CSV table of C-alpha atoms in Angstrom, one decimal:
chain,number,residue,atom,x,y,z
A,218,UNK,CA,159.9,111.6,221.4
A,219,UNK,CA,158.0,114.6,222.6
A,220,UNK,CA,154.6,115.9,221.3
A,221,UNK,CA,153.7,119.5,221.9
A,222,UNK,CA,150.2,120.8,221.7
A,223,UNK,CA,149.7,124.6,221.9
A,224,UNK,CA,146.6,126.4,223.0
A,225,UNK,CA,145.3,129.9,223.9
A,226,UNK,CA,146.0,132.0,220.9
A,227,UNK,CA,143.4,134.2,219.3
A,228,UNK,CA,142.3,137.8,218.7
A,229,UNK,CA,142.8,140.3,221.2
A,230,UNK,CA,142.6,144.2,221.3
A,231,UNK,CA,145.6,146.2,221.8
A,232,UNK,CA,146.3,146.6,225.6
A,233,UNK,CA,144.8,143.2,226.4
A,234,UNK,CA,146.2,139.9,227.6
A,235,UNK,CA,146.4,136.4,226.5
A,236,UNK,CA,148.0,133.3,228.1
A,237,UNK,CA,149.5,130.8,225.6
A,238,UNK,CA,149.9,127.1,226.9
A,239,UNK,CA,151.9,124.4,225.5
A,240,UNK,CA,151.4,120.8,226.9
A,241,UNK,CA,154.1,118.1,226.4
A,242,UNK,CA,153.5,114.5,226.2
A,243,UNK,CA,155.3,111.4,225.3
A,244,UNK,CA,157.6,108.8,227.2
A,245,UNK,CA,160.9,109.0,228.8
A,246,UNK,CA,161.5,112.6,228.2
A,247,UNK,CA,163.1,115.1,230.6
A,248,UNK,CA,162.8,118.7,229.6
A,249,UNK,CA,165.7,121.0,230.5
A,250,UNK,CA,164.9,124.0,228.6
A,251,UNK,CA,161.8,125.7,227.2
A,252,UNK,CA,161.1,128.6,224.8
A,253,UNK,CA,158.6,130.5,222.9
A,254,UNK,CA,159.3,131.8,219.5
A,255,UNK,CA,157.2,133.9,217.0
A,256,UNK,CA,157.0,134.6,213.4
A,257,UNK,CA,155.2,137.5,212.0
A,258,UNK,CA,153.7,137.0,208.5
A,259,UNK,CA,156.5,137.4,205.8
A,260,UNK,CA,159.2,137.6,208.4
A,261,UNK,CA,161.7,135.3,210.2
A,262,UNK,CA,160.9,133.3,213.4
A,263,UNK,CA,162.4,135.2,216.3
A,264,UNK,CA,163.0,134.3,219.9
A,265,UNK,CA,160.4,135.6,222.4
A,266,UNK,CA,161.6,134.1,225.7
A,267,UNK,CA,163.5,131.1,227.0
A,268,UNK,CA,163.9,129.3,230.3
A,269,UNK,CA,166.7,127.2,231.3
A,270,UNK,CA,166.4,125.9,234.9
A,271,UNK,CA,165.3,129.1,236.8
A,272,UNK,CA,167.0,131.5,234.4
A,273,UNK,CA,164.8,133.3,232.0
A,274,UNK,CA,165.7,135.4,228.9
A,275,UNK,CA,163.4,137.8,226.9
A,276,UNK,CA,163.6,139.6,223.8
A,277,UNK,CA,163.9,143.4,224.3
A,278,UNK,CA,160.6,143.9,222.7
A,279,UNK,CA,158.6,142.0,225.2
A,280,UNK,CA,160.5,142.6,228.5
A,281,UNK,CA,158.1,143.8,231.2
A,282,UNK,CA,155.1,142.6,229.3
A,283,UNK,CA,155.6,138.8,228.8
A,284,UNK,CA,156.3,136.1,231.3
A,285,UNK,CA,157.5,132.6,230.5
A,286,UNK,CA,156.7,129.9,233.2
A,287,UNK,CA,156.3,126.1,233.4
A,288,UNK,CA,154.4,123.7,235.5
A,289,UNK,CA,156.5,120.5,235.8
A,290,UNK,CA,153.7,118.5,237.4
A,291,UNK,CA,151.5,119.3,234.3
A,292,UNK,CA,154.2,119.1,231.8
A,293,UNK,CA,153.0,122.4,230.6
A,294,UNK,CA,154.6,125.6,229.8
A,295,UNK,CA,153.1,129.1,229.5
A,296,UNK,CA,153.6,132.4,228.0
A,297,UNK,CA,151.6,135.3,229.8
A,298,UNK,CA,151.4,138.2,227.4
A,299,UNK,CA,150.3,141.5,228.9
A,300,UNK,CA,149.9,145.0,227.2
A,301,UNK,CA,149.7,143.5,223.9
A,302,UNK,CA,150.5,145.5,220.9
A,303,UNK,CA,149.7,145.2,217.2
A,304,UNK,CA,153.2,144.5,216.5
A,305,UNK,CA,153.0,141.3,218.7
A,306,UNK,CA,150.8,139.8,216.0
A,307,UNK,CA,152.4,136.6,214.8
A,308,UNK,CA,152.3,132.7,214.8
A,309,UNK,CA,153.7,131.7,218.1
A,310,UNK,CA,155.5,128.4,218.7
A,311,UNK,CA,156.5,126.6,221.8
A,312,UNK,CA,159.7,124.6,221.9
A,313,UNK,CA,161.4,122.3,224.4
A,314,UNK,CA,164.7,120.5,224.8
A,315,UNK,CA,164.8,117.0,225.8
A,316,UNK,CA,168.0,115.8,224.1
A,317,UNK,CA,167.1,117.8,221.0
A,318,UNK,CA,164.6,120.6,220.3
A,319,UNK,CA,161.0,119.8,219.7
A,320,UNK,CA,158.5,122.3,218.3
A,321,UNK,CA,154.8,122.8,218.6
A,322,UNK,CA,152.5,123.4,215.5
A,323,UNK,CA,152.2,127.1,216.0
A,324,UNK,CA,149.2,129.2,216.7
A,325,UNK,CA,148.0,132.6,215.5
A,326,UNK,CA,147.9,135.6,217.9
A,327,UNK,CA,146.4,138.6,216.4
A,328,UNK,CA,146.4,142.1,218.2
A,329,UNK,CA,144.0,144.6,216.7
A,330,UNK,CA,144.5,148.4,217.1
């Protein structure tokens, strides 16, 4: 079983940056894939970025602005978000795969224009 605790969300002005963190805890887990998703109000949850091994994948809308990373020693993953736009406003979720996918509780990111 893996528990995920997210942090770093909040309110930021357009053009600004935020770094989201997601800390994993539990016992006997081995994470082999990580990801970030987001869900704007009233819309579906969509992929933002994934990392499997050293391979990363980004949604077209965030390419060149967001960076996904992980610190294995800290069991923590990150999403560095730069040049934020109002359309990036959403609830952001982290997810990891250790046998199955586990999800964080979600956190609000609001980008004001």
